[in-house]
Every structure is written in structure tokens, then in C-alpha cells.
């Protein structure tokens, strides 16, 4: 039976794209393929026994609350643990009224689109930027304006110009989206001075900065740059966090930090979206923090991911032909490769798959249809051996196209 | 610091209301209050030990999968268990391509709004209807058109007329929203003949029926009416389900059943909304099904909720003054009280709170601003003793207003 009801879909549907990454991932599921394509944590580093202990403690001591509906804002104990950690380690001065627990930070990104964007409104993002964010904003009808980056991150001068032109063109600028630490996909970290400049631009035009910060705790070396949330003096920063990279993506838990003025609307939309996040998982994470497991396991992960990054960087040095460039990320899960202009990473992808190695075509992350000669590599998921062997195969594929 | 950025909010924000129920619930948290206001399962009936066993089994046998990202469609084993159960107990003939796991059935409702509704499009619902659904559709800009019910449910004649007038008025009808079994808030169940008539209207105008069915398994007595999904011969029914009422709301897991034509777009929006639902919880529920715990616990819940309903009905008979009416629900969690026209349940609410008993003002469920003399009572959460004592107090409050 042929279904012909396309006239029933909303305008949202026309704006939504299936994630290229998730579609590509389906092609890369074969066990013989070394995949640098996903953004998956190393499952060997999941703290299985710690999680199990916490979960059992929650069910045994507080089961009625764990299995019942919770508040939309999120488990109070978990919010207090996050507050404590942010205030101690990042120098923030927030309280639990500044935090909303979300069902993954993707939900936080979706909410940013839904509460701010009317179709045609302009959102400013990095070139390249995180695809899950871009897709969420596009689904709400955002006109994405990509701002070029240098080694310090998004250009504040170009951002200022772009917002100014937007206003001149009678369009509404809505927010500035940045992934300041170990950016996905570029691997770059934005310097403190640049952060201050971006904030000044935000203040000048009266629009918020969305600080998407999923990897911040995964710093392998070097000095942490202050969070936008820390530098902000005018309550114009909305920070998104997640437990997916440092605890478990299977929990689907993230959070939003912002002034209650912003949080209030996020709470309202969460009531529409899913009422509240899973109490049992929130309480398990709270217990995990209280027991000190978070810091303990974070140290293990940082150690391992540093080793994995290093062996990928060594392999890049060893195997890649001249003309191929990359940035050494100080943390996170990703790095980006830039090849000579004439090499199209979509064509390379086909070749690479033949050699049983996969990546994400960089093009997907550039909202202005550039970046065809780039690709994103994940170094956290595969083994060290596979990181080396995968890069060797990838280098071979590139050489064949040089 | 005064925040003045209301010009930045999207049109969505203007359309969103905080759930009246959740706001009221905050008033009714005092321990001395007997609350019939929530829609909470009885926490004494949560299958604590069964859940704990399943969760430990999942973490021990399949932890790497449980803590990792899952597919957007949902855990295959859980979908297969749902398929099996629906095909066996409801006579459907679906497969796992017909099911998407959602983060609560509220997410399914939100998706219905987002994939179908452009601002101004018309959605047809029962008078009264479930507030969480109405709020979700309104947030997408739906113009809600409430259809009167008789003892068999939504009037198919009035539905037909309403859709016809909508088209005459050059507005787009998008879908028909029904809660056919033990409806929230009315407690009514739609008869088979009426279901067939509603389906015919849906076919006539080429719009889908959203069958929201959170309580279907909680039938205390009488013969089950066939599901819309079962009666449908043209793939025009989208069914929403949830584990919140028969297992645990703290899991935030629901599902959508529909032809892949519809499912495909729900999957796309789920990638934007939260990528996937929590693998660990999905796998725990799958294990719970495989072990036969679902049917076992369902029997216990049905038994207890029947007793609780019965003692509330007995108390209503005993205490309520003449002129107060209610329907005896054959299952579910709710019943609705209709008082004489001149009694406003908002005023009654204040009086009732003074006597330490709470309910939801029925008005909230009527999208056409009627129902001021109605209220919704939940009989699943409080103890049997409180069900009786609460009704006694409520009857006193009503008598004072007669």
C-alpha cells in the first residue's frame, strides 16, 4: 500500500535531516572495519561495578522515589552535586536554581532551537561545528551562519560583522553557539581572550552565548581556559553539559546551567517534551558523585584517552603524506584532518571503506557547504593498535588520491 | 539584575503553558493532604526486586551495550517483546519496524505535534482530554477543536461536522487525538462501534488517528474493546504506549506503533530530540518481559487498583450529595466527577485544600473553556483508607457549596 500523506507533515519535517553520521555509522558496523566515525566512549572504561553498586543502593534505599515521576527540574541531590563541583572546580557561583537536568545534552540543544528560533532567525556557529547542534537548530528553522575559526577559535571580528549584517538585513540574530573546549569536530580549544571578545559581542547585540561543553572534563594536558559561564558578568551564557562522555551515554543525562530567567523557559518546554528525566538514573549519578567515583573514574579515562590520542598522533606523523594537516587536541575525543584542496573526503570515504577504515566526512560539519577536504577522526573508541592500523590504512587511501 | 530579553523567545514559548497539574501538585505536597490530584502509580506496587534483578542481569551480562549509545529506533529485544505481546494479546500483526521506543509517551505526544502541526492547523480531541497531549499540540501551534463525548466516547457525527467546517474555513485538519481506554480524565472507554465510526471519519478526510493508550492493560473487568490499531485497515492509526502506569514512571519509557511511513519521521525527529532513549532502561524492561515479570506484576496491579477504585466508588455513593455524578471506570487510574452547574471546581479546590484533600480542576482538560463544574480524581495513588476519607472530606466541601 502506497502512503501518500506528505501534505500532512509540518514545516519542521521539511527542515529535518537524518543525521549523516548515524546513517554513515550503519555502513561501518561490520566487525572488520576500524571505525573512527562515531563519538563513542571506550566501553572498556565504563565503571561497571561502581554504577551497579550505586544503582543497587538507590533501589534499596530509595526505590519508591527512583521509580516514580520526578520533578521537571531534576533530582535535587544531583543538581546540588553538579553545583558543588562547578563552584569548586570552575569557580562558578551557581545554585541549584541555575540547573535543569535534561535527557541528554542533545535535548538541551533541541530546547535552544525551540525556545529561541522562529523560522528564518539567525544562529551563529563555528565553521565547522557540532552536527547534532546544527541539526537541532535547523529543525526549528534557524538560518545558520558559520563563522570562521583560527587557532584560537571562532573569530570575534567576523562574528561581530556577521551579526551586524544580519541586523542590517532585517533578520533576527538569536544566539551564538560555541563548543569552546576540544571542539567537535575540530579538536580546538578557544583561548581566554577570545572567549572574552565573543562575550563582548554577545553583550553588544544582547544575545546569549550557548556554551556546549561535553568534553570539558577530558583535558589531557595544558591549562584549562575559564568557562564562558565563569567569565560572564551579565547572565548571558547558557551552558550545556552531559554525562555521556565521562560516565555513560546509555544514561541519556545532561544539564543546562543558566540564569533562572532562561532556565524557566527550558523547564516549561521540558514539561512538553518528556515531563522529567529518569529519576532512577539521576539518583544513581548523584550517588556516584557522592561516593567520589566521578573524579576517580575521570582520572582513568583521561589517562587512557591521552594514550589513545598520542598513538593516533604518532601514527599520523609516521604515515600521512606531506600536505595533510591536523591539530593536536589537548583533550576530548576528536581531531580533524585537513587534506589538500583537491581531495574530496566523500570520495575518500568509499576508498577507505574498501580498506576497512571509516571516518566522518568533514563537510557535514560545515554549515556553508565547505570543508570537502576535511574529515573527523575519533580516537577514544578504538584500541591503540587499531588507532595505528586505521591511520596507516587511511594514509594509504589518501596517497592513492594525491 | 532585571533580565529583559523577552524579544528573543520564539513563538513556541508564547504558546507553551506550564502544566496546571504540575503547578497544583506543588500546592498539594504537604503530608497531611490526601491528594487525588496526581496520576501517580501506587509506589507500594512497584516490582522493586524484579527490577533490581533484571537491571543487575543486564549490567552483568551486557553492560557494554547497556551503557553505550543505542539506536534511535530503540533496543531490538524490547521492540520484539512488545511486538510479540501486541500480536498475541491484541491480535495485531506488527513487526519491530512498526515500533519506535520513546523517552516517555509524553515524547510521543510532543512528536505528534512537531511532525504534523504548523501554527493554526487543527487537531481534534475529546472534551475533556489529556492535558499533556493538549499542551504538546498547543506548543506546536495547534488550534484544538474539542469534540463532545457521550457514554461511548467522542461523537463521530460531531467529529465529521467539525472536520468538514475546518476544511470549509480553509484550515488544515491534521489528526484526531483519542484516549480510547479508561480515558484521562473522564474514565470512559470508547465502544467498538464508535471506534469504527471514528476510523471511517479519519479515512474520509485522510488524516491519522492518534490512539493514546497508557492505561489499556489496566482493565479491571468487562470485555476489552479492540484497539484502533487492530481495527485499522489503512495504516492510519498511530498508537502511543508507556511503561509509566504498569511498571515505572521513573524509567521514562514509552513507544509509538505505526506504519513505517509514519515511524520514519518520528525517528528523524527523535534524532534531533535526544538521539536515543536510555539503553540500560530499555534492556532492563526487555529482560523483565522475557522473564515473565510483566504479566505477573500486571495481575497484582489490576487487583489492587480494582479494590482502590471500588472503595472510592463506595465512598462516593455513601457521601456525595444528590446532583453529583460520576462514571464508573472499567479500568485505569481516574474518574471524573460532575457537580451541579453552579459549583465551580476552582472555588471548591480552595475549600477542599482547607480540608486537606486535593484534586485536579476539570476545567483544565476542556480545550473549549467549559467543564468548570467538573474535577478529576485519581484512585491509584492513595491508600484505600485515604480514598474513603478523602471522598468524605470532598463531599463535605461540595455540600458547603450546594
Coordinates of C-alpha atoms in Angstrom, one line a residue, chain A residues 91-319:
Chain A
X91 CA 34.9 28.9 40.2
X92 CA 31.3 29.5 39.3
X93 CA 28.8 30.7 41.9
X94 CA 25.7 29.0 40.9
X95 CA 23.0 27.3 43.0
X96 CA 20.5 24.5 42.1
X97 CA 18.1 27.1 40.7
X98 CA 20.6 27.5 37.9
X99 CA 20.5 23.9 36.8
X100 CA 18.0 21.9 34.8
X101 CA 18.6 18.2 34.2
X102 CA 18.0 17.2 30.6
X103 CA 17.5 13.9 28.8
X104 CA 20.9 14.1 27.1
X105 CA 22.6 17.3 26.1
X106 CA 21.0 16.8 22.7
X107 CA 17.8 17.6 24.4
X108 CA 19.4 20.8 25.7
X109 CA 20.4 21.7 22.1
X110 CA 16.9 20.9 20.9
X111 CA 15.4 23.2 23.5
X112 CA 17.7 26.0 22.5
X113 CA 16.3 25.7 19.0
X114 CA 12.7 25.5 20.2
X115 CA 12.7 28.4 22.7
X116 CA 14.7 30.9 20.7
X117 CA 14.3 30.2 17.0
X118 CA 11.5 31.2 14.7
X119 CA 11.9 30.1 11.1
X120 CA 14.4 32.5 9.5
X121 CA 16.1 33.7 12.7
X122 CA 19.9 33.5 12.6
X123 CA 22.1 31.4 14.8
X124 CA 25.9 31.9 14.7
X125 CA 28.1 28.9 14.9
X126 CA 31.7 27.8 14.4
X127 CA 32.9 26.6 11.0
X128 CA 33.0 23.6 11.4
X129 CA 30.6 22.9 14.3
X130 CA 28.8 20.0 16.0
X131 CA 26.3 18.4 13.7
X132 CA 23.8 17.5 16.5
X133 CA 23.6 21.1 17.4
X134 CA 23.3 22.3 13.8
X135 CA 20.5 19.8 13.0
X136 CA 18.6 20.8 16.1
X137 CA 18.7 24.5 15.3
X138 CA 17.9 23.8 11.6
X139 CA 14.9 21.8 12.7
X140 CA 13.5 24.9 14.4
X141 CA 14.1 26.8 11.2
X142 CA 17.3 28.5 12.1
X143 CA 19.3 30.2 9.3
X144 CA 22.8 29.0 10.3
X145 CA 25.6 31.5 9.9
X146 CA 29.0 29.9 10.2
X147 CA 31.9 31.9 11.5
X148 CA 35.5 31.1 10.5
X149 CA 37.9 29.9 13.2
X150 CA 41.6 30.5 13.7
X151 CA 43.8 28.6 16.1
X152 CA 42.1 30.4 19.0
X153 CA 38.6 29.5 17.9
X154 CA 35.7 31.5 16.4
X155 CA 36.8 34.9 15.1
X156 CA 35.1 37.6 17.2
X157 CA 35.7 40.2 14.5
X158 CA 33.9 38.1 11.9
X159 CA 31.2 37.3 14.4
X160 CA 30.6 41.0 15.0
X161 CA 30.4 41.7 11.3
X162 CA 28.0 38.8 10.7
X163 CA 25.6 39.9 13.4
X164 CA 25.7 43.4 12.2
X165 CA 24.9 42.3 8.6
X166 CA 22.1 40.1 9.9
X167 CA 20.5 43.1 11.6
X168 CA 21.1 45.3 8.5
X169 CA 19.3 42.6 6.5
X170 CA 16.3 42.9 9.0
X171 CA 16.8 39.4 10.3
X172 CA 16.9 38.5 13.9
X173 CA 20.1 37.2 15.5
X174 CA 19.2 34.8 18.3
X175 CA 22.2 33.2 19.8
X176 CA 25.9 32.4 19.4
X177 CA 26.7 28.6 19.5
X178 CA 30.1 27.6 20.6
X179 CA 31.9 24.4 21.6
X180 CA 34.8 26.1 23.3
X181 CA 36.7 23.1 24.7
X182 CA 38.3 20.4 22.4
X183 CA 35.7 21.3 19.8
X184 CA 33.8 18.7 18.0
X185 CA 34.9 18.2 15.2
X186 CA 37.9 20.5 15.0
X187 CA 39.6 19.5 18.3
X188 CA 40.4 23.2 19.0
X189 CA 40.1 25.0 22.3
X190 CA 39.2 28.6 22.4
X191 CA 41.6 30.9 24.3
X192 CA 40.5 33.0 27.2
X193 CA 41.0 36.3 25.4
X194 CA 38.8 35.1 22.5
X195 CA 36.1 34.0 24.9
X196 CA 36.1 37.5 26.4
X197 CA 35.8 39.0 23.0
X198 CA 33.0 36.7 22.0
X199 CA 31.2 37.6 25.2
X200 CA 31.6 41.3 24.4
X201 CA 30.0 40.8 21.0
X202 CA 27.1 38.9 22.7
X203 CA 26.6 41.8 25.1
X204 CA 26.9 44.4 22.4
X205 CA 24.0 42.8 20.5
X206 CA 22.1 41.4 23.5
X207 CA 22.0 37.8 22.5
X208 CA 23.0 34.8 24.6
X209 CA 26.0 32.5 24.1
X210 CA 25.3 28.8 24.1
X211 CA 28.4 27.2 25.6
X212 CA 28.2 23.5 24.6
X213 CA 30.7 21.8 26.8
X214 CA 30.5 18.0 26.6
X215 CA 34.3 17.3 26.7
X216 CA 35.5 19.9 29.2
X217 CA 36.5 17.5 31.9
X218 CA 38.6 15.5 29.5
X219 CA 41.6 17.7 29.5
X220 CA 44.8 15.6 28.9
X221 CA 47.3 18.5 29.4
X222 CA 47.8 22.2 29.4
X223 CA 45.9 24.9 31.3
X224 CA 42.1 25.0 31.3
X225 CA 40.6 28.1 29.9
X226 CA 37.9 29.7 32.0
X227 CA 34.4 28.7 31.1
X228 CA 32.2 31.3 29.3
X229 CA 29.8 30.7 32.3
X230 CA 32.6 31.9 34.6
X231 CA 33.7 34.9 32.5
X232 CA 30.1 36.1 32.0
X233 CA 29.1 39.1 34.1
X234 CA 25.6 39.7 32.6
X235 CA 23.9 36.3 32.8
X236 CA 24.1 35.8 29.0
X237 CA 25.6 32.4 28.9
X238 CA 23.7 29.1 28.7
X239 CA 26.0 26.2 29.3
X240 CA 25.1 22.6 28.2
X241 CA 26.8 19.6 29.8
X242 CA 26.4 15.8 29.6
X243 CA 27.4 12.6 31.4
X244 CA 27.7 10.8 28.0
X245 CA 31.4 11.2 27.6
X246 CA 32.7 10.8 31.1
X247 CA 30.2 8.3 32.6
X248 CA 27.7 6.6 30.2
X249 CA 25.8 7.7 27.1
X250 CA 23.4 4.9 27.9
X251 CA 22.0 7.1 30.8
X252 CA 21.0 9.9 28.4
X253 CA 21.5 12.6 31.0
X254 CA 22.7 16.1 30.5
X255 CA 22.1 19.5 32.1
X256 CA 21.7 23.2 31.4
X257 CA 23.3 25.9 33.5
X258 CA 21.9 29.4 33.2
X259 CA 20.2 32.3 35.0
X260 CA 16.7 31.4 36.1
X261 CA 15.3 33.8 33.5
X262 CA 16.5 31.4 30.8
X263 CA 16.1 28.1 32.9
X264 CA 12.4 28.9 33.5
X265 CA 11.5 28.6 29.8
X266 CA 13.6 25.5 29.4
X267 CA 11.6 23.9 32.2
X268 CA 8.4 24.8 30.5
X269 CA 9.4 23.2 27.3
X270 CA 10.7 20.1 29.2
X271 CA 7.2 19.6 30.5
X272 CA 6.0 19.4 26.9
X273 CA 9.0 17.3 25.8
X274 CA 9.1 14.5 28.4
X275 CA 7.9 15.9 31.8
X276 CA 11.1 14.9 33.6
X277 CA 14.2 12.7 33.1
X278 CA 14.6 9.2 34.5
X279 CA 14.7 9.5 38.3
X280 CA 16.5 6.2 38.8
X281 CA 19.4 7.3 36.6
X282 CA 19.6 10.8 38.0
X283 CA 19.7 9.3 41.5
X284 CA 22.3 6.8 40.5
X285 CA 24.6 9.5 39.2
X286 CA 24.1 11.6 42.3
X287 CA 25.1 8.6 44.4
X288 CA 28.1 8.1 42.1
X289 CA 29.2 11.7 42.7
X290 CA 28.7 11.5 46.5
X291 CA 30.9 8.4 46.7
X292 CA 33.7 10.2 44.9
X293 CA 33.6 7.8 41.9
X294 CA 33.3 10.6 39.4
X295 CA 36.7 12.0 40.0
X296 CA 38.3 8.6 40.4
X297 CA 37.0 7.3 37.1
X298 CA 37.6 10.6 35.3
X299 CA 41.4 10.2 36.1
X300 CA 41.4 6.8 34.5
X301 CA 39.6 8.0 31.4
X302 CA 41.9 11.0 30.9
X303 CA 44.9 8.8 31.2
X304 CA 43.6 6.3 28.6
X305 CA 42.3 8.8 26.1
X306 CA 45.6 10.7 26.3
X307 CA 47.4 7.5 25.3
X308 CA 45.0 6.8 22.5
X309 CA 45.3 10.3 21.2
X310 CA 49.1 10.1 21.4
X311 CA 49.3 6.9 19.4
X312 CA 46.9 8.3 16.8
X313 CA 49.1 11.5 16.5
X314 CA 52.2 9.4 16.3
X315 CA 50.7 7.3 13.5
X316 CA 49.6 10.5 11.7
X317 CA 53.2 11.7 11.8
X318 CA 54.5 8.4 10.6
X319 CA 52.1 7.6 7.8

